[in-house]
RNA sequence: GCGCCUGUAGCUCAGUUGGAUAGAGCGUCGGCCUCCGGAGCCGAAGGUCACAGGUUCGAAUCCUGUCAGGCGCGCCA
């Protein structure tokens, strides 16, 4: 909960006592008895001013005009905390602010319109997306949403590695299946793709081309099949992403980087900066002067490029396109790649803040306590499509977003399929639906709920606890956006849902605590609070890309 | 061998950027509700924050070391 006036007053008081340019931090104490807000300012200043913290706290308090700051009491506690209890009227007023802000509550403008490119998923077009991609997709999209909520201009981007050897590998695998389908002896090559979908591709090709593809393939056939396979796989991945409620603004292909002359431009750029050198017939980039373990090859001795070079060119292009920041969501197996990319970015003179990598750890899927390893269609892994089909987009996104991305996670299918409040997704969605249903039962149009009503009928301590949680929302959004950590929003929503549900359930035991059927003034006040809670639940779910249902 | 990530309740995970008495869900146990079952409601038990030092008014959080797990260390992509 923010209280800028109080924070400023504390800073002024600190300056009066001889400590200027300090920032007064206010936080919600963990225990009720410690009031509504607390500051450790006196303890922070004690060392600097060489004074006793508790005395300092006393001096600070004396310099505050408590009444005008809506502070009812300010108490010194423990080693030197100052615990503030705010007037109930202040809290009630701020409920009204939430209802007024409505869909904008939680939004901020500190992003100052900066352009951020968020690149995620970026799967090879060689097969269906798997659960790991799903986690990256949920994370990348939620980060994008968080940045949008905090005043950034965001582009969601998917990098398609359509030029690598893996495509040829898939084409060879399809070739083998084609021959098998026509009754010939053929083996999927070593390290090839074995999933059922490869056979599907072969079958489709046969339907189109008949027997033409049964024999050996010349360059013509190779190219045709390659194009076909690329298009099919990309289309499928796009469909999966759409089903997962992720819309990319841009699919950038590796081949377009090759075709645009940016490789040469990148080489020239680095060369001009004197960071390239030749050794053993290869061209190296001196990444080790920018924090990398060792220098890296860009052009191999046979004249071909390493994977690294087009990747640098691609990221350089992000800067040329005008982005202030490029965030990449990468799987944990690529984390070792981060230092060299950061080094390359710095070598290009783009600074240390332009590029950011968010690492997402592995997902293990379990059913009945046992790991689920394979999907029928993909063979070696569980596909995202399997998860969506089985438990739905909302649940899948929520589960992926619930944990810190650096945390390896277990996806518990049994819990995910549970359609009760045991399942945290439903608990949060129920909380929202419940409030919508209160409006329906009361024949109330939520958009016409009067905010400017007398809120003094709100007196229950539980209600004020919930109000304080509602007031925390903008700070949670800010911290989540700054740290690229959507899971903070999830944890917050679960806490809010718990409070809301228990506020609501109190009415099933004691009718006088219900929203509807009270004195008109009481119902009106509680409706405004309900509205504020509904708004926060809805806005929070929107940040996660999860639906806020009218009813369950 | 080196680097990065992780280690918190039986399980899955949070922990307000160093704050006060470490939290939630699942599971377990008790009560309520229910024809039964499920769901739901109320409550309880459950902790050497991997371990050992250090930094300071204060450490799950920062530093050092150890242990355990994951990942990565190509002129592969």
Coordinates of C-alpha atoms (C1' of nucleotides) in Angstrom, one line a residue:
Chain A
X1 CA 0.0 0.0 0.0
X2 CA 1.4 3.3 -1.0
X3 CA 1.0 6.5 1.0
X4 CA 3.2 9.0 -0.9
X5 CA 2.2 12.0 1.3
X6 CA 3.4 10.1 4.4
X7 CA 6.6 9.0 2.7
X8 CA 7.3 12.5 1.7
X9 CA 6.6 13.9 5.1
X10 CA 9.0 11.4 6.6
X11 CA 11.7 12.4 4.2
X12 CA 11.2 16.0 5.0
X13 CA 11.4 15.2 8.7
X14 CA 14.6 13.3 8.1
X15 CA 16.1 16.2 6.2
X16 CA 15.2 18.5 9.2
X17 CA 17.1 16.1 11.4
X18 CA 20.2 16.3 9.1
X19 CA 19.7 13.5 6.7
X20 CA 18.7 14.6 3.3
X21 CA 18.2 12.6 0.1
X22 CA 16.9 9.6 2.0
X23 CA 14.0 7.5 0.7
X24 CA 11.4 6.6 3.3
X25 CA 10.3 3.0 2.7
X26 CA 6.8 2.2 4.0
X27 CA 5.7 -1.4 4.1
X28 CA 2.8 -3.5 5.3
X29 CA 3.7 -5.2 8.6
X30 CA 3.2 -8.9 8.7
X31 CA 1.2 -8.7 12.0
X32 CA -2.0 -6.9 12.6
X33 CA -0.8 -5.4 15.9
X34 CA 1.9 -3.5 14.0
X35 CA -0.6 -1.2 12.4
X36 CA -1.2 -0.5 8.7
X37 CA 2.1 0.8 7.6
X38 CA 5.6 0.7 9.1
X39 CA 8.9 2.3 8.4
X40 CA 12.4 1.4 9.4
X41 CA 13.7 4.9 8.6
X42 CA 14.9 5.6 12.1
X43 CA 17.0 2.5 12.1
X44 CA 18.5 3.2 8.7
X45 CA 19.4 6.7 9.8
X46 CA 20.7 5.8 13.3
X47 CA 24.1 4.8 12.0
X48 CA 24.4 7.8 9.7
X49 CA 23.4 10.3 12.4
X50 CA 25.1 8.4 15.2
X51 CA 21.9 8.5 17.3
X52 CA 19.7 5.9 19.0
X53 CA 17.1 4.6 16.6
X54 CA 14.2 4.9 19.1
X55 CA 15.1 8.5 20.0
X56 CA 15.3 9.3 16.3
X57 CA 11.9 7.7 15.7
X58 CA 10.5 9.9 18.4
X59 CA 11.9 13.0 16.7
X60 CA 10.6 11.9 13.3
X61 CA 7.1 11.4 14.7
X62 CA 7.1 14.8 16.3
X63 CA 7.8 16.4 13.0
X64 CA 4.8 14.8 11.3
X65 CA 1.4 16.4 11.1
X66 CA -0.4 13.2 11.7
X67 CA -3.9 14.5 11.4
X68 CA -3.5 15.8 7.9
X69 CA -1.8 12.6 6.8
X70 CA -4.8 10.5 8.0
X71 CA -2.6 8.8 10.5
X72 CA -4.5 7.9 13.7
X73 CA -1.5 6.8 15.7
X74 CA 2.2 6.4 15.2
X75 CA 4.0 4.1 17.6
X76 CA 7.6 3.2 18.2
X77 CA 8.1 -0.5 18.4
X78 CA 10.9 -3.0 18.7
X79 CA 14.4 -1.8 17.8
X80 CA 13.0 1.4 16.2
X81 CA 10.2 0.7 13.8
X82 CA 7.5 3.4 13.5
X83 CA 4.1 1.7 13.2
X84 CA 1.4 3.8 11.7
X85 CA -2.3 3.2 12.1
X86 CA -4.3 4.9 9.4
X87 CA -7.8 6.3 9.9
X88 CA -10.5 4.0 8.7
X89 CA -11.9 6.8 6.6
X90 CA -8.7 7.1 4.7
X91 CA -8.9 3.4 3.7
X92 CA -12.5 3.7 2.8
X93 CA -11.8 6.7 0.5
X94 CA -9.2 4.7 -1.3
X95 CA -11.7 1.9 -2.0
X96 CA -13.6 4.5 -4.0
X97 CA -10.5 5.4 -5.9
X98 CA -10.1 1.8 -7.0
X99 CA -13.7 1.6 -8.2
X100 CA -13.2 4.9 -10.1
X101 CA -10.0 3.8 -11.8
X102 CA -11.7 0.5 -12.8
X103 CA -9.9 -1.1 -15.8
X104 CA -7.0 1.2 -15.3
X105 CA -6.4 0.3 -11.7
X106 CA -2.9 -1.1 -11.4
X107 CA -1.7 0.6 -14.6
X108 CA 1.3 2.9 -14.5
X109 CA 3.3 5.0 -16.9
X110 CA 6.9 4.7 -15.7
X111 CA 7.7 2.8 -18.8
X112 CA 7.5 6.2 -20.5
X113 CA 6.5 4.6 -23.8
X114 CA 9.8 2.8 -24.2
X115 CA 9.8 0.2 -26.9
X116 CA 10.5 -3.3 -25.7
X117 CA 10.9 -6.4 -27.8
X118 CA 9.9 -9.6 -26.0
X119 CA 11.1 -12.6 -27.9
X120 CA 9.8 -16.0 -26.7
X121 CA 9.1 -19.6 -27.7
X122 CA 11.3 -19.3 -30.9
X123 CA 11.0 -23.0 -31.4
X124 CA 12.6 -24.8 -34.3
X125 CA 9.9 -25.5 -37.0
X126 CA 10.7 -29.2 -36.7
X127 CA 7.8 -30.4 -34.7
X128 CA 4.9 -29.6 -32.3
X129 CA 5.5 -27.3 -29.4
X130 CA 6.2 -29.1 -26.1
X131 CA 5.4 -28.2 -22.5
X132 CA 8.7 -26.3 -22.1
X133 CA 7.6 -24.0 -25.0
X134 CA 4.3 -23.6 -23.2
X135 CA 6.0 -22.4 -20.1
X136 CA 8.1 -20.0 -22.1
X137 CA 5.0 -18.8 -24.0
X138 CA 3.0 -18.2 -20.8
X139 CA 5.9 -16.4 -19.2
X140 CA 6.8 -14.3 -22.3
X141 CA 3.3 -13.2 -22.9
X142 CA 2.7 -12.3 -19.2
X143 CA 5.9 -10.3 -19.2
X144 CA 4.7 -8.5 -22.3
X145 CA 1.4 -7.8 -20.6
X146 CA 3.1 -6.5 -17.5
X147 CA 5.2 -4.2 -19.5
X148 CA 2.1 -2.9 -21.4
X149 CA 0.5 -2.3 -18.0
X150 CA 3.4 -0.2 -16.9
X151 CA 3.6 2.1 -19.9
X152 CA 5.9 0.3 -22.3
X153 CA 5.3 -0.2 -26.0
X154 CA 5.7 -4.0 -26.5
X155 CA 6.3 -6.2 -29.4
X156 CA 5.9 -10.0 -29.1
X157 CA 8.3 -11.7 -31.4
X158 CA 9.0 -15.3 -32.4
X159 CA 12.3 -16.1 -34.1
X160 CA 12.0 -19.0 -36.5
X161 CA 15.2 -21.0 -37.1
X162 CA 14.3 -22.0 -40.6
X163 CA 17.9 -22.1 -41.9
X164 CA 19.6 -24.6 -39.6
X165 CA 20.5 -28.2 -40.1
X166 CA 17.6 -29.3 -38.1
X167 CA 15.2 -28.7 -40.9
X168 CA 17.3 -30.9 -43.3
X169 CA 17.2 -33.4 -40.5
X170 CA 13.4 -33.3 -40.5
X171 CA 13.2 -33.5 -44.3
X172 CA 15.4 -36.6 -44.2
X173 CA 13.2 -38.1 -41.6
X174 CA 10.1 -37.4 -43.7
X175 CA 11.9 -38.9 -46.7
X176 CA 12.5 -42.2 -44.8
X177 CA 8.8 -42.3 -43.8
X178 CA 7.7 -41.7 -47.4
X179 CA 9.7 -44.6 -48.6
X180 CA 8.4 -46.8 -45.8
X181 CA 4.8 -45.9 -46.7
X182 CA 5.5 -47.1 -50.2
X183 CA 6.8 -50.3 -48.9
X184 CA 10.5 -49.7 -49.2
X185 CA 13.2 -50.3 -46.7
X186 CA 14.3 -47.1 -45.1
X187 CA 15.5 -45.9 -41.7
X188 CA 14.9 -42.6 -40.0
X189 CA 18.5 -41.2 -39.9
X190 CA 20.5 -41.0 -36.7
X191 CA 19.4 -38.1 -34.6
X192 CA 16.3 -37.7 -36.8
X193 CA 12.7 -37.1 -35.8
X194 CA 10.6 -40.1 -34.8
X195 CA 7.3 -38.8 -33.8
X196 CA 4.0 -39.8 -35.3
X197 CA 3.7 -36.4 -36.9
X198 CA 6.6 -37.1 -39.2
X199 CA 4.6 -40.0 -40.7
X200 CA 1.6 -37.7 -40.9
X201 CA 3.7 -35.3 -43.0
X202 CA 4.8 -38.1 -45.2
X203 CA 1.3 -39.2 -45.7
X204 CA 0.1 -35.8 -46.6
X205 CA 2.9 -35.4 -49.1
X206 CA 1.9 -38.6 -50.7
X207 CA -1.7 -37.5 -51.0
X208 CA -0.5 -34.4 -52.9
X209 CA 2.3 -35.9 -55.0
X210 CA 1.3 -39.5 -55.4
X211 CA 4.2 -41.7 -56.2
X212 CA 6.6 -39.0 -57.3
X213 CA 8.2 -38.9 -53.8
X214 CA 8.6 -42.6 -53.4
X215 CA 12.1 -42.8 -54.9
X216 CA 15.2 -40.8 -54.2
X217 CA 14.9 -37.0 -54.1
X218 CA 16.7 -34.6 -56.2
X219 CA 17.3 -30.9 -55.2
X220 CA 13.9 -30.1 -56.6
X221 CA 12.1 -32.6 -54.4
X222 CA 14.2 -31.6 -51.4
X223 CA 13.3 -28.0 -51.7
X224 CA 9.6 -28.7 -52.3
X225 CA 9.4 -30.9 -49.3
X226 CA 11.3 -28.5 -47.2
X227 CA 9.0 -25.7 -48.0
X228 CA 6.0 -27.8 -47.4
X229 CA 7.3 -29.1 -44.0
X230 CA 8.3 -25.6 -42.9
X231 CA 4.9 -24.2 -43.7
X232 CA 3.0 -27.0 -42.0
X233 CA 5.1 -26.9 -38.8
X234 CA 4.9 -23.1 -38.5
X235 CA 1.2 -23.1 -39.1
X236 CA 0.8 -25.8 -36.4
X237 CA 2.9 -23.8 -33.9
X238 CA 0.9 -20.7 -34.7
X239 CA -2.3 -22.5 -34.1
X240 CA -1.1 -23.9 -30.8
X241 CA -0.1 -20.4 -29.7
X242 CA -3.4 -19.0 -30.7
X243 CA -5.2 -21.7 -28.7
X244 CA -2.9 -20.8 -25.8
X245 CA -4.1 -17.2 -26.2
X246 CA -0.7 -15.9 -27.4
X247 CA -0.7 -13.5 -30.4
X248 CA 2.7 -12.6 -31.8
X249 CA 3.2 -9.3 -33.6
X250 CA 6.1 -10.7 -35.6
X251 CA 7.5 -14.0 -36.8
X252 CA 11.1 -13.2 -37.8
X253 CA 12.9 -15.9 -39.8
X254 CA 16.5 -16.7 -39.7
X255 CA 16.5 -16.8 -43.5
X256 CA 15.4 -13.2 -43.6
X257 CA 18.4 -12.3 -41.6
X258 CA 20.6 -14.0 -44.1
X259 CA 18.8 -12.4 -47.0
X260 CA 18.9 -8.9 -45.8
X261 CA 22.6 -8.2 -45.9
X262 CA 22.7 -7.8 -42.1
X263 CA 25.2 -10.5 -41.6
X264 CA 27.8 -8.6 -43.6
X265 CA 26.8 -5.4 -42.0
X266 CA 27.3 -7.0 -38.6
X267 CA 30.7 -8.3 -39.5
X268 CA 31.7 -4.9 -40.8
X269 CA 30.4 -3.2 -37.7
X270 CA 32.4 -5.4 -35.4
X271 CA 35.4 -5.3 -37.6
X272 CA 35.3 -1.5 -37.6
X273 CA 35.4 -1.6 -33.8
X274 CA 38.5 -3.7 -34.0
X275 CA 37.0 -6.7 -32.3
X276 CA 37.5 -9.3 -34.9
X277 CA 40.6 -11.3 -35.6
X278 CA 41.7 -14.3 -37.6
X279 CA 43.1 -17.5 -36.1
X280 CA 43.5 -20.9 -37.7
X281 CA 41.5 -19.8 -40.7
X282 CA 38.4 -18.7 -38.7
X283 CA 37.2 -15.3 -37.7
X284 CA 36.7 -14.7 -34.0
X285 CA 34.9 -12.2 -32.0
X286 CA 36.7 -11.0 -28.8
X287 CA 33.8 -11.6 -26.5
X288 CA 36.1 -12.4 -23.6
X289 CA 36.9 -8.7 -23.2
X290 CA 33.2 -8.3 -22.3
X291 CA 32.8 -10.9 -19.7
X292 CA 32.6 -14.1 -21.7
X293 CA 34.8 -17.1 -20.8
X294 CA 36.5 -17.2 -24.1
X295 CA 36.3 -15.7 -27.6
X296 CA 33.9 -17.1 -30.1
X297 CA 34.1 -18.1 -33.7
X298 CA 31.7 -16.2 -36.1
X299 CA 33.0 -17.5 -39.4
X300 CA 34.3 -21.0 -39.5
X301 CA 37.5 -21.9 -41.4
X302 CA 35.4 -23.4 -44.2
X303 CA 33.8 -20.0 -44.7
X304 CA 30.3 -20.9 -43.3
X305 CA 28.8 -19.1 -40.3
X306 CA 28.4 -20.4 -36.8
X307 CA 24.9 -20.1 -35.3
X308 CA 26.2 -17.3 -33.2
X309 CA 26.7 -14.8 -36.1
X310 CA 23.1 -14.6 -37.5
X311 CA 22.0 -14.5 -33.9
X312 CA 24.1 -11.4 -33.3
X313 CA 22.9 -9.9 -36.5
X314 CA 19.3 -10.6 -35.5
X315 CA 19.7 -8.9 -32.1
X316 CA 21.5 -6.0 -33.7
X317 CA 18.6 -5.6 -36.0
X318 CA 16.3 -5.3 -33.0
X319 CA 18.2 -2.2 -32.0
X320 CA 18.1 -0.9 -35.5
X321 CA 14.3 -1.3 -35.5
X322 CA 14.2 1.1 -32.6
X323 CA 13.7 -1.0 -29.6
X324 CA 15.2 0.3 -26.3
X325 CA 15.2 -3.1 -24.8
X326 CA 15.3 -6.7 -26.0
X327 CA 14.1 -9.4 -23.6
X328 CA 14.6 -13.0 -24.6
X329 CA 12.9 -15.9 -22.9
X330 CA 15.2 -18.9 -23.1
X331 CA 15.1 -22.5 -21.9
X332 CA 17.5 -23.4 -19.2
X333 CA 19.5 -25.5 -21.7
X334 CA 20.6 -22.2 -23.3
X335 CA 21.6 -20.3 -20.2
X336 CA 25.3 -20.9 -21.0
X337 CA 24.7 -18.8 -24.1
X338 CA 23.7 -15.7 -22.1
X339 CA 27.2 -14.3 -21.3
X340 CA 28.4 -14.5 -25.0
X341 CA 25.2 -12.8 -26.2
X342 CA 25.6 -10.1 -23.6
X343 CA 29.2 -9.7 -24.7
X344 CA 28.3 -9.5 -28.4
X345 CA 25.7 -6.8 -27.6
X346 CA 28.2 -4.8 -25.7
X347 CA 30.8 -5.3 -28.5
X348 CA 28.2 -3.7 -30.8
X349 CA 28.1 -0.7 -28.5
X350 CA 24.5 -1.3 -27.4
X351 CA 25.4 -1.1 -23.8
X352 CA 24.8 -3.5 -21.0
X353 CA 21.1 -2.9 -20.5
X354 CA 19.8 -3.4 -24.0
X355 CA 19.7 -7.2 -23.9
X356 CA 18.1 -9.2 -21.1
X357 CA 17.7 -13.0 -20.9
X358 CA 15.0 -14.6 -18.8
X359 CA 15.7 -18.2 -18.2
X360 CA 12.8 -20.7 -17.8
X361 CA 13.5 -24.0 -16.2
X362 CA 12.3 -27.5 -17.2
X363 CA 8.7 -28.7 -16.7
X364 CA 8.0 -32.2 -15.5
X365 CA 4.5 -33.4 -16.0
X366 CA 3.1 -35.9 -13.5
X367 CA -0.1 -37.9 -13.3
X368 CA -0.8 -40.0 -10.2
X369 CA 2.6 -39.1 -8.9
X370 CA 4.3 -40.6 -11.9
X371 CA 6.1 -38.7 -14.6
X372 CA 4.4 -38.5 -18.0
X373 CA 7.1 -38.5 -20.6
X374 CA 5.7 -39.0 -24.0
X375 CA 3.0 -37.8 -26.2
X376 CA 1.3 -40.1 -28.7
X377 CA 2.0 -37.8 -31.6
X378 CA 5.3 -36.3 -30.8
X379 CA 6.8 -39.4 -29.4
X380 CA 9.6 -38.2 -27.2
X381 CA 7.9 -35.4 -25.3
X382 CA 4.6 -34.1 -24.0
X383 CA 3.1 -31.5 -26.3
X384 CA 1.6 -28.2 -25.3
X385 CA -1.5 -29.2 -27.3
X386 CA -1.9 -32.3 -25.1
X387 CA -2.0 -30.1 -22.0
X388 CA -4.4 -27.6 -23.5
X389 CA -6.7 -30.3 -24.7
X390 CA -6.7 -32.0 -21.3
X391 CA -6.9 -29.2 -18.8
X392 CA -7.5 -26.0 -20.8
X393 CA -5.7 -22.8 -21.5
X394 CA -6.5 -21.0 -18.3
X395 CA -5.3 -23.8 -16.0
X396 CA -2.2 -24.4 -18.1
X397 CA -1.2 -20.7 -18.2
X398 CA -1.9 -20.4 -14.5
X399 CA 0.2 -23.4 -13.5
X400 CA 3.1 -22.2 -15.6
X401 CA 2.9 -18.7 -14.2
X402 CA 2.5 -19.7 -10.6
X403 CA 6.1 -20.4 -10.0
X404 CA 9.3 -18.4 -10.5
X405 CA 10.7 -19.1 -13.9
X406 CA 14.1 -20.2 -12.4
X407 CA 12.3 -22.8 -10.5
X408 CA 12.1 -26.3 -12.0
X409 CA 8.4 -27.2 -11.8
X410 CA 6.2 -30.2 -11.5
X411 CA 2.9 -29.9 -13.5
X412 CA 0.5 -32.0 -11.5
X413 CA -2.2 -33.1 -14.0
X414 CA -4.4 -34.4 -11.3
X415 CA -4.6 -31.1 -9.5
X416 CA -4.9 -29.3 -12.8
X417 CA -7.9 -31.3 -13.8
X418 CA -9.6 -30.7 -10.4
X419 CA -12.6 -28.5 -11.1
X420 CA -13.1 -27.3 -7.5
X421 CA -11.5 -24.7 -5.3
X422 CA -8.8 -27.1 -4.5
X423 CA -7.4 -26.0 -7.8
X424 CA -5.9 -22.5 -7.3
X425 CA -7.0 -21.4 -10.7
X426 CA -10.6 -22.0 -9.9
X427 CA -10.3 -20.5 -6.5
X428 CA -9.3 -17.2 -8.0
X429 CA -11.8 -17.5 -10.8
X430 CA -14.5 -18.4 -8.4
X431 CA -13.8 -15.4 -6.3
X432 CA -14.4 -13.2 -9.4
X433 CA -17.5 -15.2 -10.5
X434 CA -18.9 -15.0 -7.1
X435 CA -19.0 -11.2 -7.1
X436 CA -20.5 -11.1 -10.5
X437 CA -23.2 -13.5 -9.3
X438 CA -23.9 -11.2 -6.4
X439 CA -24.7 -8.4 -8.9
X440 CA -26.9 -10.7 -10.9
X441 CA -28.8 -11.9 -7.9
X442 CA -29.3 -8.3 -6.8
X443 CA -30.4 -7.2 -10.2
X444 CA -27.5 -4.8 -10.2
X445 CA -25.7 -3.4 -13.2
X446 CA -22.0 -3.4 -12.0
X447 CA -21.2 -0.4 -14.2
X448 CA -23.8 1.6 -12.4
X449 CA -22.7 0.9 -8.9
X450 CA -22.4 4.2 -7.2
X451 CA -18.9 4.9 -5.9
X452 CA -19.7 8.1 -4.1
X453 CA -21.6 6.5 -1.3
X454 CA -21.0 6.7 2.4
X455 CA -18.7 3.8 3.2
X456 CA -18.9 4.1 7.0
X457 CA -21.0 0.9 7.2
X458 CA -17.8 -0.9 6.4
X459 CA -16.4 -1.7 9.8
X460 CA -15.3 -5.3 10.0
X461 CA -11.6 -5.9 10.5
X462 CA -11.6 -8.6 7.8
X463 CA -13.0 -6.0 5.3
X464 CA -10.1 -3.7 6.1
X465 CA -7.6 -6.4 5.7
X466 CA -8.9 -7.0 2.3
X467 CA -8.9 -3.3 1.5
X468 CA -5.3 -3.1 2.3
X469 CA -4.6 -6.0 0.1
X470 CA -6.5 -4.3 -2.7
X471 CA -4.4 -1.2 -2.2
X472 CA -1.2 -3.3 -2.7
X473 CA -2.0 -4.2 -6.2
X474 CA -0.2 -1.4 -8.1
X475 CA 3.0 -2.1 -6.2
X476 CA 2.7 -5.8 -7.0
X477 CA 2.3 -5.0 -10.7
X478 CA 5.3 -2.7 -10.6
X479 CA 7.5 -5.2 -8.9
X480 CA 6.4 -8.0 -11.2
X481 CA 7.1 -5.9 -14.3
X482 CA 10.4 -4.6 -13.1
X483 CA 11.7 -8.1 -12.2
X484 CA 10.0 -9.8 -15.1
X485 CA 8.3 -12.0 -12.6
X486 CA 4.6 -12.7 -13.3
X487 CA 4.4 -15.2 -10.5
X488 CA 4.2 -12.3 -8.0
X489 CA 0.8 -11.4 -9.5
X490 CA -0.3 -15.0 -9.1
X491 CA 0.7 -15.2 -5.5
X492 CA -1.0 -11.9 -4.9
X493 CA -4.2 -13.0 -6.5
X494 CA -4.3 -16.2 -4.4
X495 CA -4.0 -14.2 -1.3
X496 CA -6.7 -11.8 -2.4
X497 CA -9.0 -14.7 -3.4
X498 CA -8.6 -16.2 0.0
X499 CA -9.5 -13.0 1.7
X500 CA -12.4 -12.4 -0.6
X501 CA -13.8 -15.9 -0.3
X502 CA -13.6 -15.8 3.5
X503 CA -15.2 -12.3 3.5
X504 CA -18.0 -13.7 1.3
X505 CA -18.4 -16.9 3.3
X506 CA -18.8 -15.0 6.5
X507 CA -22.2 -14.0 5.0
X508 CA -23.3 -17.6 4.8
X509 CA -22.9 -18.0 8.5
X510 CA -24.1 -14.6 9.6
X511 CA -26.7 -13.1 7.3
X512 CA -26.0 -9.6 8.6
X513 CA -22.6 -9.8 6.8
X514 CA -24.0 -10.4 3.4
X515 CA -23.8 -7.8 0.7
X516 CA -27.4 -8.1 -0.4
X517 CA -30.6 -7.8 1.7
X518 CA -29.2 -5.2 4.2
X519 CA -30.2 -1.7 4.9
X520 CA -29.8 0.1 1.6
X521 CA -26.8 2.2 2.9
X522 CA -25.1 -1.0 4.1
X523 CA -25.7 -2.9 0.8
X524 CA -24.5 0.2 -1.1
X525 CA -21.2 0.4 0.8
X526 CA -20.5 -3.3 0.5
X527 CA -21.3 -3.3 -3.2
X528 CA -18.6 -0.7 -3.7
X529 CA -16.1 -2.8 -1.8
X530 CA -17.2 -5.9 -3.8
X531 CA -16.8 -3.9 -7.0
X532 CA -13.3 -2.8 -6.0
X533 CA -12.3 -6.5 -5.3
X534 CA -13.9 -7.6 -8.6
X535 CA -11.9 -5.0 -10.5
X536 CA -8.6 -6.1 -8.9
X537 CA -9.3 -9.8 -9.6
X538 CA -10.2 -9.1 -13.1
X539 CA -7.2 -6.8 -13.8
X540 CA -4.9 -9.3 -12.2
X541 CA -6.2 -12.2 -14.3
X542 CA -5.9 -10.0 -17.4
X543 CA -2.2 -9.5 -16.7
X544 CA -1.8 -13.2 -16.7
X545 CA -3.9 -13.7 -19.8
X546 CA -6.5 -15.8 -17.9
X547 CA -10.2 -15.3 -18.2
X548 CA -12.3 -13.7 -15.4
X549 CA -15.5 -15.6 -15.8
X550 CA -19.0 -14.4 -15.1
X551 CA -20.0 -17.7 -13.7
X552 CA -18.4 -21.1 -13.1
Chain B
rG1 C1' 37.4 -29.7 -13.4
rC2 C1' 34.9 -24.7 -14.3
rG3 C1' 30.3 -21.7 -14.7
rC4 C1' 25.0 -20.7 -14.0
rC5 C1' 20.4 -22.1 -11.4
rU6 C1' 18.0 -24.6 -7.3
rG7 C1' 17.7 -26.4 -2.0
rU8 C1' 12.0 -23.4 2.9
rA9 C1' 6.1 -28.1 6.3
rG10 C1' 5.0 -35.2 4.1
rC11 C1' 4.3 -33.0 -1.4
rU12 C1' 4.1 -28.5 -4.8
rC13 C1' 5.7 -23.7 -4.0
rA14 C1' 5.5 -18.2 -2.0
rG15 C1' 8.3 -15.1 1.1
rU16 C1' 7.0 -7.4 0.3
rU17 C1' 14.6 -6.6 -2.9
rG18 C1' 17.9 -6.9 4.9
rG19 C1' 12.8 -6.3 9.1
rA20 C1' 9.3 -7.8 14.0
rU21 C1' 6.3 -14.3 15.8
rA22 C1' 8.7 -17.8 8.1
rG23 C1' 3.3 -18.3 4.8
rA24 C1' -0.3 -20.6 1.0
rG25 C1' -2.3 -24.8 -1.6
rC26 C1' -2.5 -30.1 -1.7
rG27 C1' -2.2 -34.1 1.8
rU28 C1' -3.2 -35.6 7.1
rC29 C1' -6.3 -35.1 11.6
rG30 C1' -10.9 -33.0 14.2
rG31 C1' -15.7 -30.5 13.8
rC32 C1' -20.0 -28.7 10.6
rC33 C1' -23.1 -29.8 6.2
rU34 C1' -24.9 -34.2 3.4
rC35 C1' -29.6 -40.2 2.7
rC36 C1' -24.5 -42.0 0.9
rG37 C1' -20.4 -40.1 -1.8
rG38 C1' -18.2 -35.7 -3.5
rA39 C1' -17.8 -30.6 -3.0
rG40 C1' -18.1 -26.7 0.5
rC41 C1' -17.4 -24.2 5.5
rC42 C1' -14.6 -23.8 10.4
rG43 C1' -10.3 -25.3 13.0
rA44 C1' -5.6 -28.1 14.3
rA45 C1' -1.0 -30.4 13.9
rG46 C1' 3.2 -30.0 10.9
rG47 C1' 9.9 -26.0 10.3
rU48 C1' 17.6 -27.1 12.5
rC49 C1' 14.8 -22.1 6.0
rA50 C1' 20.5 -28.2 3.1
rC51 C1' 25.0 -27.6 6.5
rA52 C1' 29.1 -24.5 8.7
rG53 C1' 31.1 -19.8 9.4
rG54 C1' 30.9 -14.4 8.5
rU55 C1' 28.8 -9.2 7.7
rU56 C1' 25.0 -5.9 11.6
rC57 C1' 20.7 -3.3 15.7
rG58 C1' 18.4 -7.3 12.7
rA59 C1' 19.7 -12.8 7.8
rA60 C1' 15.4 -17.7 4.6
rU61 C1' 17.3 -13.1 2.0
rC62 C1' 24.0 -10.4 1.5
rC63 C1' 29.5 -12.7 1.6
rU64 C1' 32.8 -17.3 2.0
rG65 C1' 33.1 -22.5 2.2
rU66 C1' 30.9 -27.6 2.2
rC67 C1' 27.1 -31.0 0.6
rA68 C1' 23.0 -32.5 -2.8
rG69 C1' 20.2 -32.0 -7.5
rG70 C1' 19.5 -29.7 -12.5
rC71 C1' 21.6 -27.4 -16.7
rG72 C1' 25.7 -25.7 -19.5
rC73 C1' 30.8 -25.7 -20.9
rG74 C1' 32.0 -27.2 -29.8
rC75 C1' 34.8 -23.9 -35.9
rC76 C1' 26.8 -28.0 -33.1
rA77 C1' 22.1 -25.5 -33.4

